Coordinates of C-alpha atoms and ligand atoms in Angstrom, one line a residue:
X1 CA 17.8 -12.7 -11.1
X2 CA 16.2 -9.3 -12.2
X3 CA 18.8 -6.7 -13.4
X4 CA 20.7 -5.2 -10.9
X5 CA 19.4 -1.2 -9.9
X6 CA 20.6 1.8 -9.0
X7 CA 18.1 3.1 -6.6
X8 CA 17.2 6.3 -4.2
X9 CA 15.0 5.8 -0.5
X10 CA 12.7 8.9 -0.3
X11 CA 11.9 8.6 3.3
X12 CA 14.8 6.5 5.1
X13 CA 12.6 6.0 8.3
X14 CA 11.4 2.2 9.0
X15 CA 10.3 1.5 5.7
X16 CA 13.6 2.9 4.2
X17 CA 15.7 0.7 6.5
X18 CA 13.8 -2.4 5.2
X19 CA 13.8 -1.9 1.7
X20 CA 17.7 -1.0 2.1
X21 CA 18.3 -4.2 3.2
X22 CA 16.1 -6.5 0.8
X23 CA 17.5 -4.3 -2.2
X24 CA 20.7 -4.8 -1.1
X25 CA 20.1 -8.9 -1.1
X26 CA 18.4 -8.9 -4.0
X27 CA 21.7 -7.2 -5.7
X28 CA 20.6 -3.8 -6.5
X29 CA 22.7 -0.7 -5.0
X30 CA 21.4 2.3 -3.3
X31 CA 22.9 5.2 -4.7
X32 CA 21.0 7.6 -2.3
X33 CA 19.2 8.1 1.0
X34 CA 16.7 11.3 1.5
X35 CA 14.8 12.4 4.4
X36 CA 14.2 15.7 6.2
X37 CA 15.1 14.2 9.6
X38 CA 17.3 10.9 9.5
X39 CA 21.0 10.9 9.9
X40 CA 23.3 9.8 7.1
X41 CA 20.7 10.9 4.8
X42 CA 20.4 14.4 2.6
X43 CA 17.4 16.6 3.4
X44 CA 16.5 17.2 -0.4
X45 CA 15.6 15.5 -3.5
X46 CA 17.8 17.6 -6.1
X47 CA 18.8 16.3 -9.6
X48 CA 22.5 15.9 -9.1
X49 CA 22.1 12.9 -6.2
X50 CA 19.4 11.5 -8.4
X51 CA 21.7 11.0 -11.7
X52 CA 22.4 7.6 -11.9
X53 CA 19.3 6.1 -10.2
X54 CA 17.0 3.6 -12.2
X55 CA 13.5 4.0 -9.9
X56 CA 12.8 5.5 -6.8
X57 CA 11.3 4.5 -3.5
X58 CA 9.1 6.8 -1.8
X59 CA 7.9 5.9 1.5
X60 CA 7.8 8.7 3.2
X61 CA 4.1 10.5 5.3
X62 CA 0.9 11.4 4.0
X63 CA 1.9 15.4 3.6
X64 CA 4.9 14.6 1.9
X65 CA 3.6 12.2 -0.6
X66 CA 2.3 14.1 -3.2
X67 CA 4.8 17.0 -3.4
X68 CA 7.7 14.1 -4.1
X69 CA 5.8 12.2 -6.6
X70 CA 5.6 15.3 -8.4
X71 CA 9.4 16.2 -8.2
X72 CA 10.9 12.6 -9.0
X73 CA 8.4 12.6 -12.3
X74 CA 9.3 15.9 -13.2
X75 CA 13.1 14.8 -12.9
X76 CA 12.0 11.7 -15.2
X77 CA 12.5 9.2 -12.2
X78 CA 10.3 6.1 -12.0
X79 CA 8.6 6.1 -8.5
X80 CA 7.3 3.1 -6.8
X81 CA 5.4 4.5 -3.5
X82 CA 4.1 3.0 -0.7
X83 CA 2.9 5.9 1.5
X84 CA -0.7 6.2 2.4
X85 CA -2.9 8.5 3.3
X86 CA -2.4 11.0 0.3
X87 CA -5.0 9.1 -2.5
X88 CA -7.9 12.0 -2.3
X89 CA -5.1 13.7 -4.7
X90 CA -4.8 10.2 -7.0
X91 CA -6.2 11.9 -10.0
X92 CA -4.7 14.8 -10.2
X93 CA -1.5 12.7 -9.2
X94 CA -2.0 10.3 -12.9
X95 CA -3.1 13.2 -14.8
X96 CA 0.5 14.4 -14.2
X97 CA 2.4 11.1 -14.5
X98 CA 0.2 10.9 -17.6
X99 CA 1.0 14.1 -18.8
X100 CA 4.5 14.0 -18.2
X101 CA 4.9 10.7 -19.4
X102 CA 6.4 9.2 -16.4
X103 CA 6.2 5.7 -14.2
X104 CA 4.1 5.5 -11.2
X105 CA 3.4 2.5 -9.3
X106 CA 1.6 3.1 -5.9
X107 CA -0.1 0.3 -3.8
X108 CA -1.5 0.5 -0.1
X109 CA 0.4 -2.5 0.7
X110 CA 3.1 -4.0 -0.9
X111 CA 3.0 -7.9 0.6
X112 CA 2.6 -10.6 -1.2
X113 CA 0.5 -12.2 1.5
X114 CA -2.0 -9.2 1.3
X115 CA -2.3 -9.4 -2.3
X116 CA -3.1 -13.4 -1.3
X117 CA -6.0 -12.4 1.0
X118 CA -7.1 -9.7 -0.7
X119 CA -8.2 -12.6 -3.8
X120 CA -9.3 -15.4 -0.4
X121 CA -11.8 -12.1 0.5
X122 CA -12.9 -11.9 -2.7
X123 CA -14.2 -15.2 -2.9
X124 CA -15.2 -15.4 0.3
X125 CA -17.2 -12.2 -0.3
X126 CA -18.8 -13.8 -3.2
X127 CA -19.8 -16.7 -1.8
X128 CA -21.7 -14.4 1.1
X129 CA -23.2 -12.4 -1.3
X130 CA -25.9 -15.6 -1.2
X131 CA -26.1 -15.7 2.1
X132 CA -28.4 -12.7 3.3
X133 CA -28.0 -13.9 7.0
X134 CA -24.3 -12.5 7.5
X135 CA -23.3 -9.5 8.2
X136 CA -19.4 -8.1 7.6
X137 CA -16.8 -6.0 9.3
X138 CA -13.5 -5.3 8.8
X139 CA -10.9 -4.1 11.6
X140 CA -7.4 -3.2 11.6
X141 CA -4.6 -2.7 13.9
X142 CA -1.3 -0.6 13.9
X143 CA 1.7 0.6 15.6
X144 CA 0.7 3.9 17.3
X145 CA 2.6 5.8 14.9
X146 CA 1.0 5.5 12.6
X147 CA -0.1 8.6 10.7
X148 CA -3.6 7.6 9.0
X149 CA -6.7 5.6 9.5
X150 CA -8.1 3.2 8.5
X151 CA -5.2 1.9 6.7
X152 CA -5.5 2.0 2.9
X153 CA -5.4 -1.6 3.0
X154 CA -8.3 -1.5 4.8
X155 CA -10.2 1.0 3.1
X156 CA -9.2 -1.5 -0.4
X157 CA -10.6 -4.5 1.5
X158 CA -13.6 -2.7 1.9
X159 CA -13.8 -1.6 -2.1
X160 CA -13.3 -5.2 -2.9
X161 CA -16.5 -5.9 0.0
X162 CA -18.4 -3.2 -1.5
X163 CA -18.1 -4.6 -4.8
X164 CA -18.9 -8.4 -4.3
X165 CA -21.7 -8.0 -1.5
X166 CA -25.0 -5.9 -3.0
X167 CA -26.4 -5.3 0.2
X168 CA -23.0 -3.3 1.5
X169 CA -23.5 0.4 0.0
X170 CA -21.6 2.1 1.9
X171 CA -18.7 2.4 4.4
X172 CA -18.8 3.4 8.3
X173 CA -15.3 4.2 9.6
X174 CA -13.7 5.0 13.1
X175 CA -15.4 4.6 16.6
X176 CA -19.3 4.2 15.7
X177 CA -22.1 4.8 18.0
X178 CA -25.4 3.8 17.6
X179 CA -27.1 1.0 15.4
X180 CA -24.5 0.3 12.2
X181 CA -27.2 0.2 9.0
X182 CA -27.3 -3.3 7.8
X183 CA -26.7 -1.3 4.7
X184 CA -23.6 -0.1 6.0
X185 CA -20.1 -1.7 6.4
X186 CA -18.0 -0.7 9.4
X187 CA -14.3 -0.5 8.9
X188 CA -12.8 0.0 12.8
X189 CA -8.8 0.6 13.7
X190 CA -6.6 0.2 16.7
X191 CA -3.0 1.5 17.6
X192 CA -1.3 -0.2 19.8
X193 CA 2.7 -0.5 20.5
X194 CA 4.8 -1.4 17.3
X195 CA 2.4 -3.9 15.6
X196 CA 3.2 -3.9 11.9
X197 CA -0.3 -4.3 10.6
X198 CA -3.1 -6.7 11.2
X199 CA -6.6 -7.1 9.1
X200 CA -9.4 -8.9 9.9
X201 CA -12.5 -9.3 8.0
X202 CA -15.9 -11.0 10.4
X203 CA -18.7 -12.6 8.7
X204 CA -21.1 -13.1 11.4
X205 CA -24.4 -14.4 11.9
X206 CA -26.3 -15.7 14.9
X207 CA -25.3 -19.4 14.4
X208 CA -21.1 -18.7 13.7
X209 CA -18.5 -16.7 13.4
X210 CA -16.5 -16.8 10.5
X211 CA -12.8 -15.0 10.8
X212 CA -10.3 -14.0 7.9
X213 CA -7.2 -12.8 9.2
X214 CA -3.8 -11.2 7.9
X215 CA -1.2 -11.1 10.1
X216 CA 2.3 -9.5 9.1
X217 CA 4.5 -10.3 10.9
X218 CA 7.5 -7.5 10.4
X219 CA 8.0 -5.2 7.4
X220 CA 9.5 -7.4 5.0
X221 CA 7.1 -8.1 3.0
X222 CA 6.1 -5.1 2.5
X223 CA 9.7 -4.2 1.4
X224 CA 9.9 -7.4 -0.7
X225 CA 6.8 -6.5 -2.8
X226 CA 8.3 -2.8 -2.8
X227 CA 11.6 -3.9 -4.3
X228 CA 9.7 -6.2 -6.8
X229 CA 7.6 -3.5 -8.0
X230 CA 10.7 -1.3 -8.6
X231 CA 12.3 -4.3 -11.1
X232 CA 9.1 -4.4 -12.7
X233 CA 8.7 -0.8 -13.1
X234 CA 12.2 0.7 -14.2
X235 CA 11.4 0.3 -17.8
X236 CA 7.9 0.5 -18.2
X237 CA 6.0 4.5 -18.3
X238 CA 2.4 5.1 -17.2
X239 CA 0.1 5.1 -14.0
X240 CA 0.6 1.6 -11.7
X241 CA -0.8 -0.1 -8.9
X242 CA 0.6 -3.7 -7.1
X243 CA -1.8 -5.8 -9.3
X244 CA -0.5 -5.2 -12.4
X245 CA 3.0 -6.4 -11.0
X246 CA 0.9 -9.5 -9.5
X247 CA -0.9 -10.3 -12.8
X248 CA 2.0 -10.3 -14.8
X249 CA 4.0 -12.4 -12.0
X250 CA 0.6 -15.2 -11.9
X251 CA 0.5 -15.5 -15.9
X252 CA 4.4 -16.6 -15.6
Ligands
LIG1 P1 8.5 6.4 9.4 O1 7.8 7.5 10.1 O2 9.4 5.5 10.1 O3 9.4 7.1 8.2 C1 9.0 8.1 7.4 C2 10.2 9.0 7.1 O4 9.8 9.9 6.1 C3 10.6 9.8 8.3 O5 12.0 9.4 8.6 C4 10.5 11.2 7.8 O6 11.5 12.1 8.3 C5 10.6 11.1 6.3 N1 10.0 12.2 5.6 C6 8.8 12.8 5.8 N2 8.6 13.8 4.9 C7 9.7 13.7 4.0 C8 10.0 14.4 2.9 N3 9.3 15.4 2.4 N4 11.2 14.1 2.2 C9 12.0 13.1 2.7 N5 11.7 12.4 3.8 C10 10.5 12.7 4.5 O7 7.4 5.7 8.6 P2 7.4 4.2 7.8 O8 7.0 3.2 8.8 O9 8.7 4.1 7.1 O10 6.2 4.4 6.8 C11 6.3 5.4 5.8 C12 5.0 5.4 5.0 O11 4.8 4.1 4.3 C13 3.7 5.6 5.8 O12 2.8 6.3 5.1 C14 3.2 4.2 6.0 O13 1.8 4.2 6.2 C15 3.6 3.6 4.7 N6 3.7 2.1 4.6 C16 3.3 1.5 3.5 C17 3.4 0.2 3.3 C18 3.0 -0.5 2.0 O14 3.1 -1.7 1.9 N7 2.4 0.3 1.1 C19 4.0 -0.6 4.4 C20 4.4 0.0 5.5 C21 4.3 1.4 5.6

């Protein structure tokens, strides 16, 4: 078992709740619970509540992201973060951590089972490099909360598509009308009721269909990955994402 943590939830909405309770089973202690609008939480991150803690979570909404990062690495606080929606800010976001000389780890999606399709795309995607006959799409679907689209697992699916098929240059997003450019990769999204996040990539042509689907089923996983990220992180400093946790856990 990984050392047990002191840890703080920036954000105690759904994803808070979640991590709470796979920290909690995985024997590390939640020392405090911030949000602006939850009960049985405190509104504000301050030094005093943040003593003891070994890493922070932060899962929190794309406006709020960057302005906490900021704060916990000022305070010297390793922060593992999972919201989205904030990355057009990702550089000056390192150049701080950097700077500062504090831990970051951010990923689009924590799950193990993502990080598992995101390398079955890959090969997949290099296999139909060869094949000039199919074309590609990608769509996701959320709960209708949901505060960005696409997803940014979506939009890192379509980096790794961009990257492994030559004739994909670029990347169409949202409700498209009019002919899609073979050139072009669409990337559509749905919100519907309290789906927890489904991707599917289509490889198409006129003789079959070819479907490549991800299917979480609560957010568990996403809290599991989160939680392992923080045991990885709490004594490492510098700028993170999920794979580096993956790589080390694969050459185990
Ligand atoms: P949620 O709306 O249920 O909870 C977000 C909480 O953050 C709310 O309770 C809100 O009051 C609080 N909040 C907003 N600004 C704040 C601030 N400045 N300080 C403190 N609290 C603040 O949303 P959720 O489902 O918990 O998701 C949170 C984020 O995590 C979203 O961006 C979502 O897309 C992302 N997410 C990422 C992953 C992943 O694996 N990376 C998985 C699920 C969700």
């Amino acid at each position: 078992m990984p050392k047990s943590l002191c840890l703080a939830l920036v954000g105690y909405g759904k994803m808070g709740k979640m991590l709470e309770q796979i920290a909690v089973g995985r024997g590390h202690e939640i020392k405090a619970r911030i949000d602006l609008r939850e009960p049985g939480a405190v509104q504000n991150i301050d030094v005093g509540i943040l003593t003891d803690v070994d890493v922070c979570l932060e899962f929190t909404e794309p406006s709020s992201a960057v302005d906490n990062i900021l704060r916990l690495v000022e305070l010297g606080k390793p922060v593992v973060t999972g919201t989205t929606g904030w990355y057009q800010h990702l550089d000056e976001v390192k150049a701080f951590v950097v700077e500062k000389n504090g831990a970051l780890l951010y990923a689009s999606n924590f799950s193990p089972g993502i990080h598992i399709f995101q390398r079955i795309v890959a090969e997949a995607m290099r296999l139909v490099n060869h094949f000039e006959h199919y074309d590609v799409s990608i769509h996701e679907t959320h709960h209708r909360h949901k505060k960005d689209a696409p997803s940014g697992t979506a939009s890192t699916i379509a980096r790794i598509i961009l990257d492994k098929i030559e004739r994909k240059t670029s990347v169409i997003e949202g409700n498209y009308e009019g002919r899609v450019p073979d050139s072009a990769l669409q990337v559509s999204s749905s919100r519907c009721g309290e789906i927890p996040g489904t991707h599917s990539v289509t490889i198409d042509s006129s003789a079959d269909t070819i479907t490549l689907t991800h299917t979480a089923r609560n957010r568990e996983g996403f809290a599991l990955g989160a939680v392992m990220a923080a045991e990885w992180l709490y004594s490492k400093r510098g700028f993170f994402t999920m794979e580096d946790v993956f790589h080390d856990f694969e050459s185990l």
